[in-house]
Every structure is written in structure tokens, then in C-alpha cells.
Amino acid sequence: MRDTNQNMIELLDVSKENNVFSSLIRHQIHEELYKLKFGILVSDYGRLKQILEFRPFENTGVAPYRYFFATSYRNDTDNEDLAFISVRVEQLARHKQFEFKLSKKYISNLLWFSQLKDSKEVENLIEK
């Protein structure tokens, strides 16, 4: 069975260590899956945490949730630095897309990752 999310970027974690805020994602580059960790804005830390804590389905203890970024977004008319991005939330066979606000800087990083053809460009971001 083909994984419909194989080309989507998955949000794995968000962290704060020594006042450095970072995001951990899983992304496929040339048939190879990588975990990439990169710095983020302080304001995106809370927004990403909100996504990772979002539990829209009833059986929250049954199986883990997974969060995938669709590459579609729309501008926030109230704030030119922010945009709404679509996130596919999955648990077992259930899935649904929801919109969340993130900085355009974070979204541009995701769009850049999604265009990568060679992992050499992100060697310093790869988590072992």
C-alpha cells in the first residue's frame, strides 16, 4: 500500500534548549527519509506546540497523532508576517486537514525543504 504522505513534511517535535527554539521534522529527499532540526522564531514555538497538542478525534489514548504540512497556505490579512497553513492531522485511519497560523518565515523554510533534490544542502540539519 502506498503511503499518501510520503512527500509531505511531518512535524515531529518543537523544543527550547538554552533559549534556542527549534523544530524537528521528517522529510523525504530522493527516496530517503530524514529528520531535520532547524531554528525557529520564538513566536512559532507556541504555535507549533499548539499544533502538536491538537487532538481533534475522540479516542485520544488509542494511537499517536501525526501532523503533516500541506504545502498550501493563505495570507493572514491581520498580520503580514503570518499566514495560515494547512495541516493534515492523522490518528489511525482518521485524518482531516485543519488550518493553523505560523510565521511566513517558518512556512518559507518548509517550502524550501519541499523543493530539495539533494540532502547535501541540509547535512548540518540532519538528526542522527
JSON list of C-alpha atoms in Angstrom, two decimals:
[
{"chain": "A", "resi": 1, "resn": "MET", "atom": "CA", "xyz": [0.00, 0.00, 0.00]},
{"chain": "A", "resi": 2, "resn": "ARG", "atom": "CA", "xyz": [1.36, 3.40, -1.00]},
{"chain": "A", "resi": 3, "resn": "ASP", "atom": "CA", "xyz": [1.80, 5.94, 1.80]},
{"chain": "A", "resi": 4, "resn": "THR", "atom": "CA", "xyz": [-0.14, 9.02, 0.72]},
{"chain": "A", "resi": 5, "resn": "ASN", "atom": "CA", "xyz": [2.02, 11.18, 3.00]},
{"chain": "A", "resi": 6, "resn": "GLN", "atom": "CA", "xyz": [5.40, 10.16, 1.62]},
{"chain": "A", "resi": 7, "resn": "ASN", "atom": "CA", "xyz": [6.02, 13.58, 0.10]},
{"chain": "A", "resi": 8, "resn": "MET", "atom": "CA", "xyz": [4.54, 15.59, 2.95]},
{"chain": "A", "resi": 9, "resn": "ILE", "atom": "CA", "xyz": [6.66, 17.12, 5.69]},
{"chain": "A", "resi": 10, "resn": "GLU", "atom": "CA", "xyz": [5.80, 15.71, 9.11]},
{"chain": "A", "resi": 11, "resn": "LEU", "atom": "CA", "xyz": [6.06, 17.78, 12.27]},
{"chain": "A", "resi": 12, "resn": "LEU", "atom": "CA", "xyz": [7.72, 15.63, 14.93]},
{"chain": "A", "resi": 13, "resn": "ASP", "atom": "CA", "xyz": [8.64, 17.97, 17.77]},
{"chain": "A", "resi": 14, "resn": "VAL", "atom": "CA", "xyz": [9.36, 21.51, 18.87]},
{"chain": "A", "resi": 15, "resn": "SER", "atom": "CA", "xyz": [11.89, 22.31, 21.56]},
{"chain": "A", "resi": 16, "resn": "LYS", "atom": "CA", "xyz": [13.57, 25.01, 23.61]},
{"chain": "A", "resi": 17, "resn": "GLU", "atom": "CA", "xyz": [17.11, 24.36, 24.84]},
{"chain": "A", "resi": 18, "resn": "ASN", "atom": "CA", "xyz": [19.24, 27.15, 26.34]},
{"chain": "A", "resi": 19, "resn": "ASN", "atom": "CA", "xyz": [16.90, 29.77, 24.85]},
{"chain": "A", "resi": 20, "resn": "VAL", "atom": "CA", "xyz": [17.32, 28.26, 21.37]},
{"chain": "A", "resi": 21, "resn": "PHE", "atom": "CA", "xyz": [14.00, 27.33, 19.79]},
{"chain": "A", "resi": 22, "resn": "SER", "atom": "CA", "xyz": [13.91, 24.59, 17.16]},
{"chain": "A", "resi": 23, "resn": "SER", "atom": "CA", "xyz": [11.60, 22.40, 15.13]},
{"chain": "A", "resi": 24, "resn": "LEU", "atom": "CA", "xyz": [12.12, 18.74, 14.27]},
{"chain": "A", "resi": 25, "resn": "ILE", "atom": "CA", "xyz": [10.54, 17.49, 11.05]},
{"chain": "A", "resi": 26, "resn": "ARG", "atom": "CA", "xyz": [10.65, 14.31, 8.96]},
{"chain": "A", "resi": 27, "resn": "HIS", "atom": "CA", "xyz": [11.04, 14.77, 5.23]},
{"chain": "A", "resi": 28, "resn": "GLN", "atom": "CA", "xyz": [11.82, 12.55, 2.27]},
{"chain": "A", "resi": 29, "resn": "ILE", "atom": "CA", "xyz": [14.57, 13.65, -0.09]},
{"chain": "A", "resi": 30, "resn": "HIS", "atom": "CA", "xyz": [15.29, 11.35, -3.02]},
{"chain": "A", "resi": 31, "resn": "GLU", "atom": "CA", "xyz": [13.61, 8.22, -1.58]},
{"chain": "A", "resi": 32, "resn": "GLU", "atom": "CA", "xyz": [15.41, 8.69, 1.76]},
{"chain": "A", "resi": 33, "resn": "LEU", "atom": "CA", "xyz": [13.69, 9.81, 4.97]},
{"chain": "A", "resi": 34, "resn": "TYR", "atom": "CA", "xyz": [15.49, 12.36, 7.12]},
{"chain": "A", "resi": 35, "resn": "LYS", "atom": "CA", "xyz": [14.83, 14.00, 10.45]},
{"chain": "A", "resi": 36, "resn": "LEU", "atom": "CA", "xyz": [15.80, 17.65, 10.18]},
{"chain": "A", "resi": 37, "resn": "LYS", "atom": "CA", "xyz": [16.20, 20.05, 13.09]},
{"chain": "A", "resi": 38, "resn": "PHE", "atom": "CA", "xyz": [16.34, 23.80, 12.48]},
{"chain": "A", "resi": 39, "resn": "GLY", "atom": "CA", "xyz": [15.99, 27.04, 14.39]},
{"chain": "A", "resi": 40, "resn": "ILE", "atom": "CA", "xyz": [12.65, 28.84, 14.58]},
{"chain": "A", "resi": 41, "resn": "LEU", "atom": "CA", "xyz": [11.28, 32.15, 15.80]},
{"chain": "A", "resi": 42, "resn": "VAL", "atom": "CA", "xyz": [10.28, 32.31, 19.47]},
{"chain": "A", "resi": 43, "resn": "SER", "atom": "CA", "xyz": [6.72, 33.18, 18.38]},
{"chain": "A", "resi": 44, "resn": "ASP", "atom": "CA", "xyz": [6.47, 29.97, 16.30]},
{"chain": "A", "resi": 45, "resn": "TYR", "atom": "CA", "xyz": [7.42, 27.82, 19.30]},
{"chain": "A", "resi": 46, "resn": "GLY", "atom": "CA", "xyz": [3.99, 28.32, 20.89]},
{"chain": "A", "resi": 47, "resn": "ARG", "atom": "CA", "xyz": [2.18, 27.97, 17.58]},
{"chain": "A", "resi": 48, "resn": "LEU", "atom": "CA", "xyz": [3.93, 24.68, 16.79]},
{"chain": "A", "resi": 49, "resn": "LYS", "atom": "CA", "xyz": [3.31, 23.38, 20.31]},
{"chain": "A", "resi": 50, "resn": "GLN", "atom": "CA", "xyz": [-0.38, 24.13, 19.82]},
{"chain": "A", "resi": 51, "resn": "ILE", "atom": "CA", "xyz": [-0.39, 22.03, 16.63]},
{"chain": "A", "resi": 52, "resn": "LEU", "atom": "CA", "xyz": [1.37, 19.10, 18.34]},
{"chain": "A", "resi": 53, "resn": "GLU", "atom": "CA", "xyz": [-1.10, 19.19, 21.24]},
{"chain": "A", "resi": 54, "resn": "PHE", "atom": "CA", "xyz": [-4.17, 19.37, 18.99]},
{"chain": "A", "resi": 55, "resn": "ARG", "atom": "CA", "xyz": [-6.34, 16.24, 19.42]},
{"chain": "A", "resi": 56, "resn": "PRO", "atom": "CA", "xyz": [-9.46, 16.53, 17.25]},
{"chain": "A", "resi": 57, "resn": "PHE", "atom": "CA", "xyz": [-10.53, 12.88, 17.36]},
{"chain": "A", "resi": 58, "resn": "GLU", "atom": "CA", "xyz": [-12.34, 11.19, 20.24]},
{"chain": "A", "resi": 59, "resn": "ASN", "atom": "CA", "xyz": [-10.07, 8.23, 21.07]},
{"chain": "A", "resi": 60, "resn": "THR", "atom": "CA", "xyz": [-7.00, 10.23, 22.05]},
{"chain": "A", "resi": 61, "resn": "GLY", "atom": "CA", "xyz": [-5.35, 7.42, 24.04]},
{"chain": "A", "resi": 62, "resn": "VAL", "atom": "CA", "xyz": [-5.69, 4.74, 21.37]},
{"chain": "A", "resi": 63, "resn": "ALA", "atom": "CA", "xyz": [-2.87, 5.69, 19.00]},
{"chain": "A", "resi": 64, "resn": "PRO", "atom": "CA", "xyz": [-0.43, 8.52, 18.44]},
{"chain": "A", "resi": 65, "resn": "TYR", "atom": "CA", "xyz": [-1.32, 11.54, 16.37]},
{"chain": "A", "resi": 66, "resn": "ARG", "atom": "CA", "xyz": [0.72, 12.57, 13.34]},
{"chain": "A", "resi": 67, "resn": "TYR", "atom": "CA", "xyz": [0.88, 16.04, 11.79]},
{"chain": "A", "resi": 68, "resn": "PHE", "atom": "CA", "xyz": [1.73, 16.71, 8.15]},
{"chain": "A", "resi": 69, "resn": "PHE", "atom": "CA", "xyz": [2.17, 20.08, 6.48]},
{"chain": "A", "resi": 70, "resn": "ALA", "atom": "CA", "xyz": [0.42, 20.55, 3.19]},
{"chain": "A", "resi": 71, "resn": "THR", "atom": "CA", "xyz": [2.30, 22.98, 1.00]},
{"chain": "A", "resi": 72, "resn": "SER", "atom": "CA", "xyz": [-0.73, 25.24, 0.72]},
{"chain": "A", "resi": 73, "resn": "TYR", "atom": "CA", "xyz": [-1.15, 28.40, 2.73]},
{"chain": "A", "resi": 74, "resn": "ARG", "atom": "CA", "xyz": [-3.01, 31.69, 2.66]},
{"chain": "A", "resi": 75, "resn": "ASN", "atom": "CA", "xyz": [-2.03, 35.10, 3.99]},
{"chain": "A", "resi": 76, "resn": "ASP", "atom": "CA", "xyz": [-3.32, 36.46, 7.28]},
{"chain": "A", "resi": 77, "resn": "THR", "atom": "CA", "xyz": [-4.96, 39.78, 6.40]},
{"chain": "A", "resi": 78, "resn": "ASP", "atom": "CA", "xyz": [-4.49, 40.99, 10.00]},
{"chain": "A", "resi": 79, "resn": "ASN", "atom": "CA", "xyz": [-0.72, 40.37, 10.15]},
{"chain": "A", "resi": 80, "resn": "GLU", "atom": "CA", "xyz": [1.62, 40.47, 7.16]},
{"chain": "A", "resi": 81, "resn": "ASP", "atom": "CA", "xyz": [4.24, 38.32, 8.96]},
{"chain": "A", "resi": 82, "resn": "LEU", "atom": "CA", "xyz": [1.82, 35.41, 9.46]},
{"chain": "A", "resi": 83, "resn": "ALA", "atom": "CA", "xyz": [-0.07, 33.01, 7.22]},
{"chain": "A", "resi": 84, "resn": "PHE", "atom": "CA", "xyz": [-2.50, 30.14, 7.64]},
{"chain": "A", "resi": 85, "resn": "ILE", "atom": "CA", "xyz": [-1.07, 26.75, 6.68]},
{"chain": "A", "resi": 86, "resn": "SER", "atom": "CA", "xyz": [-2.98, 23.52, 6.16]},
{"chain": "A", "resi": 87, "resn": "VAL", "atom": "CA", "xyz": [-2.02, 20.67, 8.45]},
{"chain": "A", "resi": 88, "resn": "ARG", "atom": "CA", "xyz": [-3.21, 17.11, 7.93]},
{"chain": "A", "resi": 89, "resn": "VAL", "atom": "CA", "xyz": [-3.88, 15.58, 11.34]},
{"chain": "A", "resi": 90, "resn": "GLU", "atom": "CA", "xyz": [-3.94, 11.77, 11.47]},
{"chain": "A", "resi": 91, "resn": "GLN", "atom": "CA", "xyz": [-4.76, 9.12, 14.03]},
{"chain": "A", "resi": 92, "resn": "LEU", "atom": "CA", "xyz": [-5.10, 5.53, 12.84]},
{"chain": "A", "resi": 93, "resn": "ALA", "atom": "CA", "xyz": [-7.36, 5.59, 9.75]},
{"chain": "A", "resi": 94, "resn": "ARG", "atom": "CA", "xyz": [-8.83, 9.00, 10.59]},
{"chain": "A", "resi": 95, "resn": "HIS", "atom": "CA", "xyz": [-7.46, 12.17, 9.07]},
{"chain": "A", "resi": 96, "resn": "LYS", "atom": "CA", "xyz": [-8.60, 15.70, 8.45]},
{"chain": "A", "resi": 97, "resn": "GLN", "atom": "CA", "xyz": [-6.98, 18.98, 7.41]},
{"chain": "A", "resi": 98, "resn": "PHE", "atom": "CA", "xyz": [-7.03, 21.99, 9.72]},
{"chain": "A", "resi": 99, "resn": "GLU", "atom": "CA", "xyz": [-5.62, 25.49, 9.40]},
{"chain": "A", "resi": 100, "resn": "PHE", "atom": "CA", "xyz": [-3.07, 26.91, 11.82]},
{"chain": "A", "resi": 101, "resn": "LYS", "atom": "CA", "xyz": [-1.21, 30.23, 11.92]},
{"chain": "A", "resi": 102, "resn": "LEU", "atom": "CA", "xyz": [2.56, 30.22, 11.51]},
{"chain": "A", "resi": 103, "resn": "SER", "atom": "CA", "xyz": [5.12, 32.81, 10.53]},
{"chain": "A", "resi": 104, "resn": "LYS", "atom": "CA", "xyz": [5.83, 33.27, 6.85]},
{"chain": "A", "resi": 105, "resn": "LYS", "atom": "CA", "xyz": [9.48, 32.65, 7.72]},
{"chain": "A", "resi": 106, "resn": "TYR", "atom": "CA", "xyz": [8.67, 29.14, 9.02]},
{"chain": "A", "resi": 107, "resn": "ILE", "atom": "CA", "xyz": [6.41, 28.44, 6.03]},
{"chain": "A", "resi": 108, "resn": "SER", "atom": "CA", "xyz": [9.14, 29.56, 3.61]},
{"chain": "A", "resi": 109, "resn": "ASN", "atom": "CA", "xyz": [11.52, 27.09, 5.29]},
{"chain": "A", "resi": 110, "resn": "LEU", "atom": "CA", "xyz": [9.00, 24.29, 4.74]},
{"chain": "A", "resi": 111, "resn": "LEU", "atom": "CA", "xyz": [8.55, 25.28, 1.11]},
{"chain": "A", "resi": 112, "resn": "TRP", "atom": "CA", "xyz": [12.34, 25.30, 0.67]},
{"chain": "A", "resi": 113, "resn": "PHE", "atom": "CA", "xyz": [12.64, 21.83, 2.24]},
{"chain": "A", "resi": 114, "resn": "SER", "atom": "CA", "xyz": [9.89, 20.53, -0.04]},
{"chain": "A", "resi": 115, "resn": "GLN", "atom": "CA", "xyz": [11.88, 21.63, -3.13]},
{"chain": "A", "resi": 116, "resn": "LEU", "atom": "CA", "xyz": [15.15, 19.97, -2.11]},
{"chain": "A", "resi": 117, "resn": "LYS", "atom": "CA", "xyz": [16.64, 17.47, -4.53]},
{"chain": "A", "resi": 118, "resn": "ASP", "atom": "CA", "xyz": [19.84, 16.70, -2.60]},
{"chain": "A", "resi": 119, "resn": "SER", "atom": "CA", "xyz": [20.34, 16.08, 1.13]},
{"chain": "A", "resi": 120, "resn": "LYS", "atom": "CA", "xyz": [23.80, 17.71, 0.96]},
{"chain": "A", "resi": 121, "resn": "GLU", "atom": "CA", "xyz": [22.06, 21.09, 1.21]},
{"chain": "A", "resi": 122, "resn": "VAL", "atom": "CA", "xyz": [20.78, 20.18, 4.69]},
{"chain": "A", "resi": 123, "resn": "GLU", "atom": "CA", "xyz": [23.58, 17.95, 6.01]},
{"chain": "A", "resi": 124, "resn": "ASN", "atom": "CA", "xyz": [24.08, 20.19, 9.06]},
{"chain": "A", "resi": 125, "resn": "LEU", "atom": "CA", "xyz": [20.37, 19.88, 9.97]},
{"chain": "A", "resi": 126, "resn": "ILE", "atom": "CA", "xyz": [20.13, 16.07, 9.85]},
{"chain": "A", "resi": 127, "resn": "GLU", "atom": "CA", "xyz": [19.46, 14.43, 13.23]},
{"chain": "A", "resi": 128, "resn": "LYS", "atom": "CA", "xyz": [21.17, 11.07, 13.64]}
]
